[in-house]
Coordinates of C-alpha atoms in Angstrom, one line a residue:
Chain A
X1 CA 0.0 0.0 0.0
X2 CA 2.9 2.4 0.7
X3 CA 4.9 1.4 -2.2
X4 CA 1.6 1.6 -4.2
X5 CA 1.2 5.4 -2.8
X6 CA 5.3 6.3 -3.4
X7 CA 5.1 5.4 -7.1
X8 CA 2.0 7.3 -7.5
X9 CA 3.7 10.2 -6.0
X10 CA 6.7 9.8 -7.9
X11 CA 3.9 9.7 -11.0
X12 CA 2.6 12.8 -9.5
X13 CA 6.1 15.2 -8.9
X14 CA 7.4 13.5 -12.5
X15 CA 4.3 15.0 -14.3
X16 CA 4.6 19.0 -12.4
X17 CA 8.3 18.4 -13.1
X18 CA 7.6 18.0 -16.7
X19 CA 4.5 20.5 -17.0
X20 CA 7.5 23.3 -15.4
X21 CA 10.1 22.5 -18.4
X22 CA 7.0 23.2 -20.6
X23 CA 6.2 26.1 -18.9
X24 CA 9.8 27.4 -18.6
X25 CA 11.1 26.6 -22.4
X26 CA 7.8 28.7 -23.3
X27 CA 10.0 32.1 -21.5
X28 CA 12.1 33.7 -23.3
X29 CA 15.8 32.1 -22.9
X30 CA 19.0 33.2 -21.2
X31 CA 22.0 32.6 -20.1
X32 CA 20.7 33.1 -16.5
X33 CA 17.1 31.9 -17.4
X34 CA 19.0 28.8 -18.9
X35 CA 19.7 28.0 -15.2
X36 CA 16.2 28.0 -14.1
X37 CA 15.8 25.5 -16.7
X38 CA 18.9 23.8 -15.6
X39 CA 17.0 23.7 -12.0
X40 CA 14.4 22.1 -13.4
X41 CA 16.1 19.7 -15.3
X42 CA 17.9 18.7 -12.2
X43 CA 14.7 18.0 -10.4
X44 CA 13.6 16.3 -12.5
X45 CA 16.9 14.2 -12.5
X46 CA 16.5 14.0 -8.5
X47 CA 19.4 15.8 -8.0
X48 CA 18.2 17.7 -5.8
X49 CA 21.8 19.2 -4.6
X50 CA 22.1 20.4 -8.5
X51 CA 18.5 22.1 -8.3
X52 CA 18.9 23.8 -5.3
X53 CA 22.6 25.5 -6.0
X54 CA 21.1 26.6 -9.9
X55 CA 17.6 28.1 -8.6
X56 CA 19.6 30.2 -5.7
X57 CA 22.3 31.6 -8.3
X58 CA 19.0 32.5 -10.5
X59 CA 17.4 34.6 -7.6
X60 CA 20.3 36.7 -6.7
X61 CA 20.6 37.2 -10.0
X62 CA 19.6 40.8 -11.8
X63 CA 18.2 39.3 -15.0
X64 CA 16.1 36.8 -13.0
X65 CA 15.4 38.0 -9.5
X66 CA 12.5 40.0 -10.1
X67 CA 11.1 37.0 -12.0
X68 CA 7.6 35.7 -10.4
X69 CA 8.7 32.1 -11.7
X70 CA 12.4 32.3 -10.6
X71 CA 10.9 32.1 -7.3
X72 CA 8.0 30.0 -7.7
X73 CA 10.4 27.4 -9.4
X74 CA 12.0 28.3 -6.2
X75 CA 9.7 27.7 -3.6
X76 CA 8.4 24.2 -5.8
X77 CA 12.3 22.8 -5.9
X78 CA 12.8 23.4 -1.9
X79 CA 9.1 21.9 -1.0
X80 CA 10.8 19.2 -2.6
X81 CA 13.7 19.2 -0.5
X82 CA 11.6 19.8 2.4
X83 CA 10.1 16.9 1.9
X84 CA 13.2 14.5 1.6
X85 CA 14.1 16.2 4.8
X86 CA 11.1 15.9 7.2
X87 CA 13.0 13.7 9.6
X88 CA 15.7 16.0 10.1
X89 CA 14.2 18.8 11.9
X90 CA 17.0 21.4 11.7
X91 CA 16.6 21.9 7.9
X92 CA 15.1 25.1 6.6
X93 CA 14.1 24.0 3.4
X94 CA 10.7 24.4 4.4
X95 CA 10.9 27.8 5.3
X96 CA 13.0 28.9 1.9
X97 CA 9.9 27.3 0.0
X98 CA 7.3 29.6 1.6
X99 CA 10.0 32.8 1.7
X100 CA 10.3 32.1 -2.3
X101 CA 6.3 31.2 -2.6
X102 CA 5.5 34.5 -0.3
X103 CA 7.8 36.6 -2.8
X104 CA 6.5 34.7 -5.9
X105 CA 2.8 36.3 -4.9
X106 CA 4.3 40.0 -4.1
X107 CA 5.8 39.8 -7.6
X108 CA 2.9 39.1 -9.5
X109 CA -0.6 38.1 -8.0
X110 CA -2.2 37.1 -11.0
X111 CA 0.6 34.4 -12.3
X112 CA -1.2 31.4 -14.0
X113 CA 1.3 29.7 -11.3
X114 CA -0.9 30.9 -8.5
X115 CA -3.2 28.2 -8.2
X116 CA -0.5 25.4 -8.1
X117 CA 1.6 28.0 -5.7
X118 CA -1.9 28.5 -3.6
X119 CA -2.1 24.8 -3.0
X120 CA 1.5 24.3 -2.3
X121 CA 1.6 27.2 0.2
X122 CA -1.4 25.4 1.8
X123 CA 0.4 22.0 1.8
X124 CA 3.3 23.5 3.7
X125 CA 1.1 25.4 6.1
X126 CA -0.8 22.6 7.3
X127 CA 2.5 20.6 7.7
X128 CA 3.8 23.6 10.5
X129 CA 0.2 22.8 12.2
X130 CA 0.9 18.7 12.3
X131 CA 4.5 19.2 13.5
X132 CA 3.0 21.7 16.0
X133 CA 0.7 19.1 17.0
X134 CA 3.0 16.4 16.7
X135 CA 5.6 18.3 19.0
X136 CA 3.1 19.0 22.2
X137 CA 1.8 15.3 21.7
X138 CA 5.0 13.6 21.4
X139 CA 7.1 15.4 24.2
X140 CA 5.9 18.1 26.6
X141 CA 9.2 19.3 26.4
X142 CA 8.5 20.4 23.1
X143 CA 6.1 23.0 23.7
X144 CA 8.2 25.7 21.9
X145 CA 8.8 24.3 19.0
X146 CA 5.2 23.5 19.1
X147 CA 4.4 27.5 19.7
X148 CA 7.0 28.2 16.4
X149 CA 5.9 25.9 14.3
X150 CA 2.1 27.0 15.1
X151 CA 2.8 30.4 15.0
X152 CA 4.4 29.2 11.5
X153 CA 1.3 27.5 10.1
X154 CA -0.5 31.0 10.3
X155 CA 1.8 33.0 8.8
X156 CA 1.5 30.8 5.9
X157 CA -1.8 31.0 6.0
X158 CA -2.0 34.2 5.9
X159 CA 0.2 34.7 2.8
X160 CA -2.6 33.1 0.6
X161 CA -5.9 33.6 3.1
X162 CA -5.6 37.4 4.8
X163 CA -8.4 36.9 6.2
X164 CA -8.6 33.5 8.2
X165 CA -9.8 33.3 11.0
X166 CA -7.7 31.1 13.4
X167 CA -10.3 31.4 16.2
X168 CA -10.9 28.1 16.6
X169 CA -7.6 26.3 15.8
X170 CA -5.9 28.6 18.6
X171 CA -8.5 27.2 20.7
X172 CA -7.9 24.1 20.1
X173 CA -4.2 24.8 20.5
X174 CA -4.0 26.6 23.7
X175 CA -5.9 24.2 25.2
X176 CA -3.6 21.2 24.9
X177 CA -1.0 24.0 24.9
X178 CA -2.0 24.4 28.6
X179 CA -2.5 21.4 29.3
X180 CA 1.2 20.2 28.6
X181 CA 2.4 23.4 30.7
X182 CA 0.2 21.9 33.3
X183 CA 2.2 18.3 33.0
X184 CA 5.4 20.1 33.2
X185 CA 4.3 22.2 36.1
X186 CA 3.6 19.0 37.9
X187 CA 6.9 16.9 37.0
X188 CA 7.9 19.3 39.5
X189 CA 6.2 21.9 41.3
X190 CA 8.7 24.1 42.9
X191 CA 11.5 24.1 39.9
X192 CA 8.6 24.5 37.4
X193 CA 6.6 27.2 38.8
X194 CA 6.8 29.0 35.8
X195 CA 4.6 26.4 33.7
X196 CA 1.9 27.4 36.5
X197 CA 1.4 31.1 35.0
X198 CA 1.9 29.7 31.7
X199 CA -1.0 27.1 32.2
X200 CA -3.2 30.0 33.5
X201 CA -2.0 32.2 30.9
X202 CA -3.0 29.3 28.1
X203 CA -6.4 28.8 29.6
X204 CA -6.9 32.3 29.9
X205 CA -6.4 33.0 26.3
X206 CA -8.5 30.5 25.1
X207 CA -11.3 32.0 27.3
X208 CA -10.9 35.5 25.9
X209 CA -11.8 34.0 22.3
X210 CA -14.5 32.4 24.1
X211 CA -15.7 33.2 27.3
X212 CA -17.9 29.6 27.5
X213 CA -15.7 27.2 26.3
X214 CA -16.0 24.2 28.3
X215 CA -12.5 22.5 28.8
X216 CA -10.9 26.0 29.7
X217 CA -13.4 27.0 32.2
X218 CA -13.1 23.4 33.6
X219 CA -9.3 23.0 33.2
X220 CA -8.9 26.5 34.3
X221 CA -10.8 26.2 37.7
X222 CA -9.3 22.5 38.2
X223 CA -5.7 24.4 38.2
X224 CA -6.7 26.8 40.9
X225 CA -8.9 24.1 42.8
X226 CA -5.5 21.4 42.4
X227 CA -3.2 24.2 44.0
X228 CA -4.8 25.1 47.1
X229 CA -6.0 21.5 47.6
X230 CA -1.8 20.3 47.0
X231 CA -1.0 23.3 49.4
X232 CA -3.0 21.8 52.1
X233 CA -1.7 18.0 51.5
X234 CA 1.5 19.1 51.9
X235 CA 0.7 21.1 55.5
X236 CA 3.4 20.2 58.0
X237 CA 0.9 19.4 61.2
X238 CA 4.0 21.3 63.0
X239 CA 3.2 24.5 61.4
X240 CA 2.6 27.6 63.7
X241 CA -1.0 29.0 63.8
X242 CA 0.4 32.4 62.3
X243 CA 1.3 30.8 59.3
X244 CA -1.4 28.3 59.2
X245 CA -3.8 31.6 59.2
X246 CA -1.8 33.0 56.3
X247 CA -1.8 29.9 54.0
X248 CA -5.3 29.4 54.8
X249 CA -6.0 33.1 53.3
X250 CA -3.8 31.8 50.0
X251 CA -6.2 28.6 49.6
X252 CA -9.3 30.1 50.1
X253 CA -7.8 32.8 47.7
X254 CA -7.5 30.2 45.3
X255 CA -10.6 28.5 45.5
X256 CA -12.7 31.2 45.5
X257 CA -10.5 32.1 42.2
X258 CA -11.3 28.5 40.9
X259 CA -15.9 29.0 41.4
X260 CA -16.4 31.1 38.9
X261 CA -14.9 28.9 36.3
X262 CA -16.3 25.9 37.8
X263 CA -20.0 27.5 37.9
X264 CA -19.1 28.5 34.1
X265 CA -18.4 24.5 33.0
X266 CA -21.1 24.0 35.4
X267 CA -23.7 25.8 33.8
X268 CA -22.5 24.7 30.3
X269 CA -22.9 21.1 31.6
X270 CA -24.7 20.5 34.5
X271 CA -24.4 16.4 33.3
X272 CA -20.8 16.1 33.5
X273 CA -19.7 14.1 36.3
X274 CA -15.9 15.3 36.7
X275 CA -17.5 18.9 36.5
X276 CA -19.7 18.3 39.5
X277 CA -16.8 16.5 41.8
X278 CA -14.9 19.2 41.3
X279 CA -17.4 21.9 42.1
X280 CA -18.6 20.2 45.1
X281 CA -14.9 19.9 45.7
X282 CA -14.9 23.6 45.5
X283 CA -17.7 24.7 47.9
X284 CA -16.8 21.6 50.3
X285 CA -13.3 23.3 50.6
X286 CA -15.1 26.8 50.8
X287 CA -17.4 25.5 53.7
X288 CA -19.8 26.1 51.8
X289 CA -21.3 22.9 53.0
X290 CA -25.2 23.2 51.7
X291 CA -24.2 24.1 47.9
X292 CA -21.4 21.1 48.2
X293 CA -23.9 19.0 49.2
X294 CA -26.4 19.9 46.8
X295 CA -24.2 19.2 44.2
X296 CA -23.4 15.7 45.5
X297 CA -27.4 15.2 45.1
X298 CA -26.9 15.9 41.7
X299 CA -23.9 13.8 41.1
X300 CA -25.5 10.9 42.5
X301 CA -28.7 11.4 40.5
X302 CA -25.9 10.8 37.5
X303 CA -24.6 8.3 38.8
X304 CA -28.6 6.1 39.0
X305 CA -29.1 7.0 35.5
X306 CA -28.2 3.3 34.7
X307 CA -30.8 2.3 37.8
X308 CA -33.6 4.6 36.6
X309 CA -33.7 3.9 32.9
X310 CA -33.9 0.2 33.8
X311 CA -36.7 1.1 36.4
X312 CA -38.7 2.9 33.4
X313 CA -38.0 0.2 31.2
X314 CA -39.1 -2.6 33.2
X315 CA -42.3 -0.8 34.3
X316 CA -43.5 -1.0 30.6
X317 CA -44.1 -4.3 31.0
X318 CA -46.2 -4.6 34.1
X319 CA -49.5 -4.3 34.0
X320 CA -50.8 -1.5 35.9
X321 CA -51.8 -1.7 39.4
X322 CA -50.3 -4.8 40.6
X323 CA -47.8 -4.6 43.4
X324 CA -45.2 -4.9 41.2
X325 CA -46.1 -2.2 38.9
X326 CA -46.7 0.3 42.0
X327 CA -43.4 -1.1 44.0
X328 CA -41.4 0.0 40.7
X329 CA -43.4 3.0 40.2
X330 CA -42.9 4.2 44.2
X331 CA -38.9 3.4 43.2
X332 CA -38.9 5.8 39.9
X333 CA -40.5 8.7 42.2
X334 CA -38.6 8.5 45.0
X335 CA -35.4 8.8 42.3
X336 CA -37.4 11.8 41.1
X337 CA -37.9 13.4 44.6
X338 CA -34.5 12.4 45.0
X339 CA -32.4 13.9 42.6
X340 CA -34.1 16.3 40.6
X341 CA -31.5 16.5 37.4
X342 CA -32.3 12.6 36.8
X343 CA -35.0 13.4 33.9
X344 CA -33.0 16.2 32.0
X345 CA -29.1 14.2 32.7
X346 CA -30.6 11.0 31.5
X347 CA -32.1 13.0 28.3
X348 CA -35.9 12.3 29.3
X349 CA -38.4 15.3 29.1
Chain B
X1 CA -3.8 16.1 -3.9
X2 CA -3.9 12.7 -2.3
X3 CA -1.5 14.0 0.1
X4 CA -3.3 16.6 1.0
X5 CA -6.1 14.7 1.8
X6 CA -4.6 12.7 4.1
X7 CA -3.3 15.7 5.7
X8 CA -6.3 17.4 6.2
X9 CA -7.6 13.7 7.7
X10 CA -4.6 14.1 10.2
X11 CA -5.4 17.6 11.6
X12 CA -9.1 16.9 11.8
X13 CA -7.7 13.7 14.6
X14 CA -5.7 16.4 15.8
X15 CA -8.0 18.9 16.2
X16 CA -11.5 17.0 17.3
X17 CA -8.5 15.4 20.0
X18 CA -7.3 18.6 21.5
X19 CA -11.7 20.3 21.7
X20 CA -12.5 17.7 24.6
X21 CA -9.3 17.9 26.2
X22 CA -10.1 18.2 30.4
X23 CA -7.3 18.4 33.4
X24 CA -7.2 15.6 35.3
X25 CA -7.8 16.2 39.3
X26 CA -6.6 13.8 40.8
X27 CA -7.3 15.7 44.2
X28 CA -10.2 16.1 44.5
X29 CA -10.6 13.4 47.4
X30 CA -8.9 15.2 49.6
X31 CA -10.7 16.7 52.8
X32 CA -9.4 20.1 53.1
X33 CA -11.3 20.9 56.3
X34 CA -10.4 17.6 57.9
X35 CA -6.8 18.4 57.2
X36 CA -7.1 22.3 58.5
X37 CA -8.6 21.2 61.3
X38 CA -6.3 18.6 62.5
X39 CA -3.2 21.2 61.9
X40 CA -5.3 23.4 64.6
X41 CA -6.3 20.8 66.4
X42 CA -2.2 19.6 67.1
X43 CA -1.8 23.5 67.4
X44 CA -4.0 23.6 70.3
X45 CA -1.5 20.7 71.8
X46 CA 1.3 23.6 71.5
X47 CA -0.4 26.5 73.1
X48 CA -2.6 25.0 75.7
X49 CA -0.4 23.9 79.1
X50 CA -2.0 21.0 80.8
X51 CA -1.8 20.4 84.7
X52 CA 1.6 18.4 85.7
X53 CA 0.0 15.5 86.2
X54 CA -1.5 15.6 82.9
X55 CA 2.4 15.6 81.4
X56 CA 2.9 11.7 81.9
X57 CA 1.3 8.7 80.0
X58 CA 0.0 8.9 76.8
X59 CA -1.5 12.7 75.3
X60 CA -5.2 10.9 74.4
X61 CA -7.3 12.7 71.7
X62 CA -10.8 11.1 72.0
X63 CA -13.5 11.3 69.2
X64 CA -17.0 11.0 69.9
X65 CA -18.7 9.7 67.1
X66 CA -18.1 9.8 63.5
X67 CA -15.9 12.7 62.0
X68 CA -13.6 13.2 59.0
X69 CA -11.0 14.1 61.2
X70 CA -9.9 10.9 62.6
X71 CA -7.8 9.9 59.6
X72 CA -5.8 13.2 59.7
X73 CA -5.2 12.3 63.6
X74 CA -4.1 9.4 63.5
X75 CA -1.5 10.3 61.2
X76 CA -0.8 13.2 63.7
X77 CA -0.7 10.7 66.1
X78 CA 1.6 8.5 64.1
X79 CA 4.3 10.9 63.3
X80 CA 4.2 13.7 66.3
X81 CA 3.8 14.3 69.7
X82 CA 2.4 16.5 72.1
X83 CA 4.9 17.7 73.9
X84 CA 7.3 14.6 74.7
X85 CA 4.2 12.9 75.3
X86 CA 2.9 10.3 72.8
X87 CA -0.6 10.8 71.4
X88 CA -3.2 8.1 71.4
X89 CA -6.2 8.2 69.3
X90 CA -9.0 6.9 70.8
X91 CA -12.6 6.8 69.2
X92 CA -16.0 6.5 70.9
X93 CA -19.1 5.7 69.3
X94 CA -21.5 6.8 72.3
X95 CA -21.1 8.7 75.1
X96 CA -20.9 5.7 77.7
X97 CA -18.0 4.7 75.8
X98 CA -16.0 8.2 76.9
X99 CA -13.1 7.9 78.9
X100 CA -10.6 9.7 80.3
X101 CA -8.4 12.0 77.8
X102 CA -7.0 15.3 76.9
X103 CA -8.9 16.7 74.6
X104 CA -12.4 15.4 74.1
X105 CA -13.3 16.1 70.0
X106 CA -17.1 16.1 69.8
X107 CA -18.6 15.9 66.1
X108 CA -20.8 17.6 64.5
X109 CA -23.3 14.7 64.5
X110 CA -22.7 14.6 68.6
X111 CA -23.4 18.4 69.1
X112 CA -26.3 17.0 71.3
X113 CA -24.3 15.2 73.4
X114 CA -22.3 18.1 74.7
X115 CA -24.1 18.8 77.9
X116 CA -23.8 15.0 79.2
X117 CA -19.7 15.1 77.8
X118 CA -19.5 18.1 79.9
X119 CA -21.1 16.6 83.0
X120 CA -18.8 13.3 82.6
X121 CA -15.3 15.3 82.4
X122 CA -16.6 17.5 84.9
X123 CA -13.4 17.9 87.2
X124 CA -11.2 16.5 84.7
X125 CA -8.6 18.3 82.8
X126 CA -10.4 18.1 79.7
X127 CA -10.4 20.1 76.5
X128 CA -14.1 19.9 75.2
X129 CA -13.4 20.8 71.3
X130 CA -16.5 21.0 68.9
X131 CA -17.1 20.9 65.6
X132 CA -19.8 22.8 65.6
X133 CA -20.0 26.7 65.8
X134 CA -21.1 28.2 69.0
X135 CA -20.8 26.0 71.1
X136 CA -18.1 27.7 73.1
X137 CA -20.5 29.8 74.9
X138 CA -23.0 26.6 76.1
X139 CA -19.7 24.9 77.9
X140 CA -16.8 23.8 75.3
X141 CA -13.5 25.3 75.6
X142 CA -13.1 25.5 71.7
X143 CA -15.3 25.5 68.8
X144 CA -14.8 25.2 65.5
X145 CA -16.0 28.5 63.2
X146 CA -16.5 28.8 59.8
X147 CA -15.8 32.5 59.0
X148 CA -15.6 34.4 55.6
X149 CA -14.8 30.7 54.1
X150 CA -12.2 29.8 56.4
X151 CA -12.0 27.5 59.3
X152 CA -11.7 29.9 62.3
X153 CA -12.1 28.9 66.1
X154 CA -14.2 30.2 69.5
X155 CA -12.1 30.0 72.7
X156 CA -13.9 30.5 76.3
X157 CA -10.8 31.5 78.0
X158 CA -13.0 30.7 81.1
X159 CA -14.3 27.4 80.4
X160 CA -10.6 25.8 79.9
X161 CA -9.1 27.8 82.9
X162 CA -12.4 26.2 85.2
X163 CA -10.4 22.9 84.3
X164 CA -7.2 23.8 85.5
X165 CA -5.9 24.7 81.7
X166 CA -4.0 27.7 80.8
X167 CA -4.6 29.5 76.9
X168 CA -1.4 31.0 75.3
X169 CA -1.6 34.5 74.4
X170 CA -0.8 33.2 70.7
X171 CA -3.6 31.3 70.8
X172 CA -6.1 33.9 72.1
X173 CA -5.0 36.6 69.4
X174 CA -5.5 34.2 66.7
X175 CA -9.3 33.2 68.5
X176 CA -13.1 34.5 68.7
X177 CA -13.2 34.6 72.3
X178 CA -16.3 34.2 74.1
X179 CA -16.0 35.4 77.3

């Protein structure tokens, strides 16, 4: 299946090699324009070396620099080389194909090259998003070349969309963004207190593109709720009561920083179990014993959704009024009465 | 073009990964306010000064009846002392099981029970604790307090000096006292 794919490729570059010589002879020949030709000819070859040393002479030189298809040839020749070179992640071939591309579409806008330039400018754009992706998921020590390589993908974007709108892939980005900050900031807590602010500072950004998104409100208030709850794990039993007054002013500082976020997911969700541990989590630590205890109602009506469905579907098949209809009926109320998110978490109107 | 397609297959994985991404809180069974309270309650070991005869022997904590703090004791009890004295965790599920002790930790459940625990360490050097809120004025020597979200304490300075107890300073600026 690979092999089946690499010849098809090979098919594929061989055929846009061949359709550039065409398009090339058509120009008016040089000595200098002869080398772009000679690029070509090389790439075609595979020498890529070859392809790469004749193309560069042709852009620095005066006949051919101010050429749209000097650089388009350009940015097509080092997409190629970019492409031999994925593994290696030091090369910068990449980056020369977009530089010539991004030049190639300030020289002339309306080249019969810019569809084919379009797509490759695409191509490479979406590669900086995957080895963003690929560098958070891989290694959380790889956040920043996961922030370069996404800040990358929009500026390449942008050379052939001006008006994107990234909204929702920073989103998506900042939140596992913060989320690997948040794994590096608890390797080691003290040494990597920096990750903390950077966590927050993720979260937070995510927010101000969208105020109600779920998994930042919930991530956001399960950072502050974590940190005060760690701080009071850790309490020496030794500690003076002067201090123990202070720290106890931090955590409650930090909880009460943690509600409003946790309300937020709340309200967006009022089904989702990790949501409501964490809230009644958040007024248990708050003393705020009645609301933390309301919400464990609620988290236990969640948790007899299983029980309750069963209940309704058994009493559909008994007949009504016999002991067992009315024992299974008393059973569904009382789970009603109970826990009074059981009909709208379960889906039932 | 069938490269790009497979691309754009590859973000999308990416992407509809990284939109239901949550935190994990792995904390979250924690009892803060046991923990709070057990760090005041070995405080009050510190800044309390029992009668001599009080200073040999085990330091016994007793519970009366069910409370979250007994977990965070016993690890007190397991890893410090009052004083040089070693402390002894001691629960009681009624009040005829009460015997004699140090401090006498009265849950929230037992509130009801505080007149008879007072009656039956009456003349004992006992510190009555509660962990419910005003309680202090009807006879404890301590009370726990929930103020402005934190855990905060009532002292009657009178109640624990009755029973041959003297408060630190320390402890009395940090306090609600009653009396």
């Amino acid at each position: 299946m690979v092999l089946k794919n690499n010849i098809s490729i090979i098919k594929a570059t061989t055929k846009v090699v061949m359709l550039l010589l065409f398009i090339a002879a058509c120009h008016k020949t040089s000595a200098q324009q002869d080398m772009v030709r000679q690029a070509l000819k090389a790439l075609q070859a595979e020498d890529l070396e070859t392809a790469k040393g004749n193309i560069d002479a042709a852009a620095v030189h005066e006949e051919t620099k101010d050429s749209s298809s000097t650089w388009y040839y350009r940015g097509f020749i080092y997409k190629k080389v970019y492409n031999t070179e994925k593994s290696n992640k030091s090369s910068i071939a990449r980056d020369i194909s977009v530089e010539s591309f991004q030049t190639f579409f300030e020289i002339d806008k309306k080249s019969e090259l810019y569809e084919t330039a379009y797509k490759s400018v695409k191509y490479l754009a979406s590669t900086y998003y995957n080895d963003a992706a690929n560098a958070l998921t891989d290694n959380p020590e790889g956040y920043e070349r996961a922030i370069i390589n996404f800040e990358k993908h929009k500026e390449t974007m942008l050379l052939i969309e001006p008006n994107h709108d990234f909204r929702s892939l920073e989103m998506q980005f900042y939140l596992v963004l913060g989320q690997v900050y948040n794994q590096l900031y608890e390797q080691d807590r003290e040494k990597n207190i920096l990750f903390y602010e950077k966590t927050e500072d993720a979260y937070k950004l995510v927010l101000g593109l969208d105020s109600n998104n779920l998994s930042a409100n919930y991530n956001l208030a399960i950072l502050y709720y974590n940190e005060g709850v760690n701080i009071i794990k850790n309490l020496d039993y030794d500690l003076d009561l002067i201090t123990l007054t202070l720290i106890q002013d931090e955590v409650v500082v930090l909880f009460q920083r943690a509600l409003p976020y946790a309300e937020r997911a709340y309200l967006l969700n009022p089904c989702r179990k990790e949501t409501l541990i964490m809230l009644s989590g958040i007024y248990f630590s708050l003393n705020e014993m009645e609301k933390s205890q309301q919400i464990q109602t609620e988290l236990e009506g969640i948790e007899k959704i299983g029980e309750y469905k069963e209940l309704l579907k058994s009493v559909d098949g008994l007949q009504d009024g016999t002991d067992e209809f009315n024992d299974v009926q008393n059973k569904i109320k009382k789970l009603i009465e109970a826990h009074s998110n059981i009909n709208y978490c379960a889906g039932i109107k | 073009m069938k490269r790009l397609s497979i691309i754009s297959i590859i973000l999308l994985v990416l992407l509809t990964s990284a939109g239901t991404s949550y935190e994990s809180a792995t904390k979250q069974n924690f009892d803060t306010n046991a923990k709070m309270k057990a760090v005041f309650v070995y405080n009050f070991t510190r800044y309390i000064d029992w009668p001599e005869e009080y200073k040999q022997g085990n330091f016994v904590i007793g519970l009366l009846g069910e409370t979250s703090i007994t977990e965070e004791l016993t690890k007190v009890a397991a890893t410090k002392k009052a004083v040089n004295q070693t402390i002894e965790v001691k629960k009681f599920g009624s009040m005829g099981d009460v015997s004699e002790c140090h401090i006498l930790y009265v849950s929230s459940n037992n509130s009801g029970d505080l007149s008879e625990a007072l009656q039956k360490t009456k003349g004992r050097s006992t510190l009555v604790i509660t962990e419910r809120d005003g309680l202090a004025a009807k006879g404890a020597g301590i009370s726990f307090k929930v103020v402005a979200n934190r855990q905060k304490f009532e002292i009657s300075k009178g109640n624990i000096e009755t029973r041959k107890m003297t408060v630190g300073a320390a402890l009395l600026s940090l306090a609600i006292v009653v009396d």
